[in-house]
Every structure is written in structure tokens, then in C-alpha cells.
Coordinates of C-alpha atoms and ligand atoms in Angstrom, one line a residue:
M1 CA -20.0 6.9 12.2
S2 CA -17.5 6.4 15.0
Y3 CA -14.3 8.4 14.7
K4 CA -11.6 6.1 13.4
R5 CA -7.9 6.4 14.1
V6 CA -5.4 4.7 11.7
L7 CA -1.6 4.4 12.2
T8 CA 0.4 4.3 9.1
I9 CA 4.1 3.3 9.1
Q10 CA 6.2 4.1 6.0
D11 CA 8.9 6.4 4.9
I12 CA 8.9 10.2 4.4
S13 CA 10.3 10.8 0.9
C14 CA 10.5 14.6 1.4
F15 CA 10.1 15.2 -2.4
G16 CA 8.4 12.8 -4.7
Q17 CA 4.7 12.3 -3.8
C18 CA 4.8 8.9 -2.3
S19 CA 4.5 7.0 1.0
L20 CA 3.6 9.2 3.9
T21 CA 3.3 12.5 1.9
V22 CA 0.5 10.6 0.0
A23 CA -1.0 8.5 2.8
L24 CA -1.5 11.3 5.3
P25 CA -3.5 13.6 3.0
I26 CA -5.5 10.9 1.4
I27 CA -6.5 9.0 4.5
S28 CA -7.2 12.3 6.3
A29 CA -9.4 13.5 3.3
A30 CA -11.3 10.2 3.7
G31 CA -12.3 11.5 7.2
I32 CA -10.0 9.3 9.2
E33 CA -7.6 10.5 11.9
T34 CA -4.2 9.5 10.6
V35 CA -1.2 9.0 12.9
I36 CA 2.2 8.5 11.3
L37 CA 5.3 6.7 12.2
P38 CA 8.1 7.4 9.7
S39 CA 10.3 4.4 9.0
A40 CA 13.0 6.6 7.4
V41 CA 13.5 10.1 6.0
L42 CA 14.8 10.4 2.4
S43 CA 15.4 13.5 0.4
T44 CA 13.5 11.9 -2.5
H45 CA 12.2 8.5 -3.3
T46 CA 14.6 6.0 -4.9
A47 CA 13.1 5.7 -8.3
G48 CA 14.8 7.9 -10.9
F49 CA 16.8 10.0 -8.5
T50 CA 20.5 9.5 -7.7
G51 CA 22.4 10.7 -4.6
F52 CA 19.4 10.9 -2.3
T53 CA 19.9 11.1 1.4
V54 CA 18.5 8.4 3.7
R55 CA 18.1 8.5 7.5
D56 CA 16.9 5.1 8.8
L57 CA 14.7 5.6 11.9
T58 CA 14.7 1.9 13.0
E59 CA 16.3 2.9 16.4
D60 CA 13.5 5.4 17.2
I61 CA 10.6 3.0 16.6
P62 CA 10.6 1.0 19.9
G63 CA 10.7 4.3 22.0
I64 CA 7.9 5.8 20.1
A65 CA 5.7 2.7 20.4
A66 CA 6.6 2.4 24.2
H67 CA 5.5 6.0 24.7
W68 CA 2.2 5.5 23.0
K69 CA 1.6 2.3 25.0
K70 CA 2.3 4.3 28.2
E71 CA -0.1 7.0 27.1
G72 CA -2.8 4.4 26.4
I73 CA -2.9 5.3 22.7
S74 CA -4.3 2.6 20.4
F75 CA -5.5 2.3 16.8
D76 CA -8.5 1.1 14.7
A77 CA -6.1 0.0 12.0
L78 CA -2.5 -0.3 11.1
Y79 CA -1.4 0.3 7.5
T80 CA 2.2 -0.3 6.6
G81 CA 4.1 0.6 3.4
Y82 CA 7.7 1.1 2.5
L83 CA 9.8 0.2 5.6
G84 CA 13.3 1.3 6.4
S85 CA 15.0 -2.0 7.1
A86 CA 14.5 -5.7 7.5
E87 CA 15.0 -5.3 11.3
Q88 CA 12.1 -2.9 11.4
I89 CA 9.7 -5.5 10.3
D90 CA 9.7 -7.3 13.6
M91 CA 9.1 -4.0 15.4
V92 CA 6.1 -3.4 13.1
S93 CA 4.8 -6.8 13.9
D94 CA 5.1 -6.1 17.6
I95 CA 3.2 -2.8 17.2
A96 CA 0.4 -4.7 15.4
E97 CA 0.2 -7.0 18.4
T98 CA 0.3 -4.4 21.1
L99 CA -1.3 -1.2 19.8
L100 CA -4.2 -2.4 17.7
R101 CA -7.7 -2.4 19.3
P102 CA -9.3 -5.8 19.4
G103 CA -10.5 -6.7 15.9
A104 CA -8.7 -3.8 14.2
P105 CA -7.4 -4.7 10.8
F106 CA -3.7 -4.9 10.0
I107 CA -3.3 -3.8 6.3
V108 CA 0.1 -4.4 4.6
D109 CA 1.2 -3.0 1.3
P110 CA 4.5 -4.9 0.9
A111 CA 5.9 -1.9 -1.1
M112 CA 9.2 -3.4 -2.1
A113 CA 9.2 -4.1 -5.9
D114 CA 7.7 -3.3 -9.3
N115 CA 8.1 -4.3 -12.9
G116 CA 9.7 -7.6 -12.0
K117 CA 12.4 -6.1 -9.8
L118 CA 13.0 -5.3 -6.1
Y119 CA 13.5 -1.6 -5.2
P120 CA 17.2 -0.7 -4.9
A121 CA 17.2 -0.6 -1.1
F122 CA 15.9 -4.2 -0.6
D123 CA 17.4 -7.7 -0.6
T124 CA 16.3 -11.3 0.1
E125 CA 16.5 -10.8 3.8
Y126 CA 13.9 -8.0 3.5
V127 CA 11.7 -10.2 1.3
E128 CA 11.8 -13.0 3.9
Q129 CA 10.9 -10.6 6.7
M130 CA 8.1 -9.1 4.6
K131 CA 6.7 -12.7 4.0
K132 CA 6.3 -13.0 7.8
L133 CA 4.4 -9.7 7.9
T134 CA 2.0 -10.4 5.1
R135 CA 1.1 -13.8 6.7
K136 CA -0.2 -11.9 9.7
A137 CA -2.1 -9.3 7.6
D138 CA -5.8 -9.0 7.5
V139 CA -5.5 -7.3 4.1
V140 CA -2.4 -7.5 1.8
L141 CA -2.2 -5.3 -1.3
P142 CA 0.7 -6.4 -3.5
N143 CA 1.3 -5.7 -7.1
L144 CA 2.2 -8.8 -9.2
T145 CA 6.0 -8.4 -8.8
E146 CA 5.6 -8.2 -5.0
A147 CA 3.2 -11.2 -5.0
S148 CA 5.8 -13.2 -7.0
Y149 CA 8.5 -12.4 -4.4
L150 CA 6.1 -13.2 -1.5
T151 CA 4.9 -16.6 -3.0
G152 CA 8.0 -17.8 -4.9
I153 CA 5.7 -18.1 -8.0
E154 CA 7.5 -17.0 -11.1
Y155 CA 6.8 -13.4 -12.2
R156 CA 5.1 -13.2 -15.6
E157 CA 4.3 -10.3 -17.8
S158 CA 1.5 -12.1 -19.5
Y159 CA -0.8 -14.6 -17.8
G160 CA -4.4 -15.8 -17.6
E161 CA -6.9 -16.1 -14.9
D162 CA -5.5 -19.4 -13.6
Y163 CA -2.1 -17.7 -12.8
I164 CA -3.8 -14.9 -10.9
K165 CA -6.0 -17.3 -8.9
A166 CA -3.0 -19.4 -8.0
V167 CA -1.0 -16.4 -6.8
A168 CA -3.9 -15.1 -4.6
E169 CA -4.6 -18.6 -3.2
R170 CA -1.0 -19.1 -2.2
L171 CA -1.1 -15.8 -0.3
L172 CA -4.3 -16.8 1.4
D173 CA -3.0 -20.3 2.2
D174 CA 0.1 -18.6 3.7
G175 CA -2.2 -16.7 6.1
A176 CA -3.4 -13.3 4.7
G177 CA -7.1 -12.7 5.3
T178 CA -7.9 -10.8 2.1
V179 CA -5.7 -10.3 -0.9
I180 CA -6.0 -7.4 -3.2
L181 CA -3.8 -7.9 -6.3
T182 CA -3.2 -4.7 -8.2
G183 CA -2.2 -4.2 -11.8
V184 CA -3.9 -7.4 -13.1
S185 CA -4.2 -6.9 -16.8
Y186 CA -5.5 -9.6 -19.3
D187 CA -5.4 -7.4 -22.4
A188 CA -3.6 -4.3 -23.7
G189 CA -6.4 -1.8 -23.2
T190 CA -7.5 -2.6 -19.6
T191 CA -6.1 -3.4 -16.2
G192 CA -7.7 -4.1 -12.9
V193 CA -7.8 -5.4 -9.3
Y194 CA -8.3 -8.9 -8.2
T195 CA -9.8 -9.3 -4.7
A196 CA -9.8 -12.7 -3.0
S197 CA -10.6 -14.0 0.5
R198 CA -11.7 -17.4 1.8
S199 CA -15.3 -16.6 0.9
G200 CA -14.7 -15.9 -2.8
S201 CA -13.0 -13.6 -5.4
S202 CA -13.9 -10.8 -7.8
Y203 CA -12.2 -8.8 -10.5
Y204 CA -12.7 -5.1 -11.2
R205 CA -11.6 -4.2 -14.7
H206 CA -10.9 -0.6 -15.6
E207 CA -9.2 1.5 -18.3
K208 CA -5.4 1.3 -18.6
L209 CA -3.8 4.7 -19.3
P210 CA -0.8 4.8 -21.7
H211 CA 1.8 6.0 -19.1
S212 CA 2.5 4.6 -15.7
C213 CA 3.4 7.1 -13.0
H214 CA 5.6 6.5 -9.9
G215 CA 3.7 6.4 -6.6
T216 CA 0.4 4.9 -7.9
G217 CA 0.7 1.9 -5.5
D218 CA 0.8 4.3 -2.5
V219 CA -2.1 6.4 -3.8
Y220 CA -4.1 3.2 -4.4
A221 CA -3.3 1.6 -1.0
S222 CA -4.0 4.9 0.9
A223 CA -7.4 5.4 -0.9
F224 CA -8.2 1.7 -0.2
V225 CA -7.5 2.2 3.5
G226 CA -9.6 5.4 3.6
A227 CA -12.6 3.8 1.9
Y228 CA -12.3 0.6 3.9
M229 CA -12.1 2.4 7.2
R230 CA -15.2 4.3 6.3
G231 CA -17.1 1.0 6.2
K232 CA -16.8 -0.1 2.6
T233 CA -16.3 -3.8 1.9
P234 CA -12.9 -4.8 0.6
E235 CA -14.4 -5.2 -2.9
E236 CA -16.0 -1.7 -2.8
A237 CA -12.9 -0.1 -1.4
A238 CA -10.8 -1.8 -4.0
R239 CA -13.0 -0.4 -6.8
I240 CA -13.1 3.1 -5.3
A241 CA -9.3 3.1 -4.9
A242 CA -8.9 2.0 -8.5
D243 CA -11.3 4.7 -9.9
Y244 CA -9.5 7.3 -7.8
T245 CA -6.0 6.2 -9.0
V246 CA -7.1 6.2 -12.6
S247 CA -8.4 9.8 -12.2
C248 CA -5.1 10.8 -10.6
I249 CA -3.1 9.2 -13.5
R250 CA -5.4 10.9 -16.0
Y251 CA -4.8 14.3 -14.3
T252 CA -1.0 13.7 -14.3
D253 CA -0.6 12.1 -17.7
G254 CA 1.2 14.0 -20.4
D255 CA 3.1 16.4 -18.1
P256 CA 6.8 15.7 -18.8
E257 CA 7.9 17.6 -15.7
H258 CA 5.9 15.4 -13.4
G259 CA 7.2 11.9 -14.0
Y260 CA 8.3 11.5 -10.3
G261 CA 4.8 11.2 -8.8
V262 CA 1.1 11.4 -9.2
K263 CA -0.9 14.7 -9.0
F264 CA -3.4 13.2 -6.5
E265 CA -4.4 16.5 -4.7
P266 CA -6.7 18.1 -7.3
V267 CA -8.7 14.9 -7.5
L268 CA -9.3 14.3 -3.8
G269 CA -12.8 15.7 -4.1
E270 CA -13.7 12.7 -6.3
L271 CA -12.5 10.3 -3.7
I272 CA -14.4 12.0 -0.9
K273 CA -17.6 11.9 -3.1
M274 CA -17.2 8.2 -3.9
I275 CA -16.6 7.3 -0.2
G276 CA -19.7 9.3 0.8
E277 CA -22.0 7.5 -1.7
E278 CA -24.0 4.6 -0.3
Ligands
PXL301 O1 6.3 4.3 -3.7 C1 7.0 3.4 -3.1 C2 8.3 4.0 -2.5 C3 8.2 4.5 -1.3 N1 9.3 5.1 -0.7 C4 10.5 5.1 -1.3 C5 10.6 4.6 -2.6 C6 9.5 4.0 -3.2 C7 9.6 3.4 -4.6 O2 10.6 3.5 -5.3 O3 11.8 4.6 -3.2 C8 11.6 5.7 -0.6

């Protein structure tokens, strides 16, 4: 196995178990060197907390990227999540063009919305910019709310296979290489992941636990990146990430003190084992 180096760009929510505080340990545990570029620093994430502090790091990004370029530093993948501003999205696009090694995948989690709504920090300008980024992505990992914002297809709480196929096809037509739609649930007891590319599609169905936790999208995308960079196919990585995320939610479930994030750390061994299996 060659030693892979991934760059991930997303915020640091100092408290809250999401974005970089999840991506760095999970991708590292997968055996991949993980370089970080913080898009912003917040005291907590923005879901369920009030009065959090935010420092937008947009101004720092061009200088950091220029330094890396001068040093000859390059990456085997770029994985982006929650970004600090609409303006930052062009900078990220530039980094994908200048610092990725030839053939290295650009993986975009358009972390901007959930449960039918945009996160509080974002507006239509951010959505328009994110559309540009996902069109360039080799792999895009939206939940259904994000997919609806990206495609303009109406958000639905209940749907059938035709709706999911139409959403994924629109994202592929727009330019994404592989689409991984998360939280695709056709019945009350199960949920799953729909993977689509120009060569076909598949659905991995798994148990739906009674409570949803904040931060599961970041845990999922990070585990996907780790497995994918260790040579799994998109379908295999999508399944491993789903099984890992379910284990994390099961471990967290029922702790009223821990609604702010997912207890992903004690379950990392399971992820490492799944990635190590042939
Ligand atoms: O988990 C997505 C996320 C990341 N970063 C920040 C957030 C959220 C979701 O609310 O607020 C700052």
C-alpha cells in the first residue's frame, strides 16, 4: 500500500464532535496521513448552541495554499466539508486544481443543510457557490436536504425509488462523478445509502436507530474517505461508512447528556477492522 496523504478543509468546532475534530481522528485511524486546513474556528457547532464565537479564516487560505505550493506539497485527495464563507468556495476550487496530484479524487460533502433546512450560517449565495463545487467533484456525499438544494428538486420527507434515482441522476448530469446519497429511507425501520455513477447504482439498506445525533454526516463522510483512500470501491466504502456510523449512533444512543455529537471514538476499532478486511 502506498502511503496516502489527504487534505481536508472544514471548520474546527472546538466543542461538539463534528467537522475537523471528527475527520482528523477518523481518517488518521484509517491509516491515512491527514492534513487539515481550517475554514473557520467556532467555540461550538451551530446546532443547538446559542452565542457561539466564530472566526472566519477565509483571508488565511490563499497564503497557506501558496506556501504549500512553494514547498512542493501535494495531495492524494481533497475532502471538503463545512466551509466558512461563500467566498471561500472559489479558493477551495483553486486548491483542487493546483494541489491535487494527477488523478487524485476531489470529494465534497456539501455540509450545509439537514431536515429540510439550511444551517443558520448559510444563504442562497452559499448554495449557488456549493453547486459549482459539487459539479467538479469526483465524489459528492449529500443528504437529501442538501441534494434538494443542489438540484432544485423539491425536498420530500417520503418518496420512492424514482425520486431518489431522479435526484442522483441530476447530480451526475450536472457533473459529479459519483453520488452517495445518505439517509435514504423507504420505510420506518430502515434507512440506507444510495450510490450512483455513470456505470450504475446500488442501495445499501441498514437499521434505522430511533434517535438521530448531530454530526453523523461528518462521521459518515470521514469514514467513507478513510475506506475509499484505502482502496475500497465507492460502494464498499459507502457500506463500511454506514456500518460504522450505525455503531457510533448505537454507542451514543440513550445518553441525554450527549445530544451534541456522536461518540465515535470507542468504535474506531470496528472501522479499522472493516477497512482491513478483504
Ligand atoms: O456537522 C456539520 C457542521 C459542521 N460545522 C458546524 C456546524 C455543523 C452543523 O450544524 O454548525 C460549525
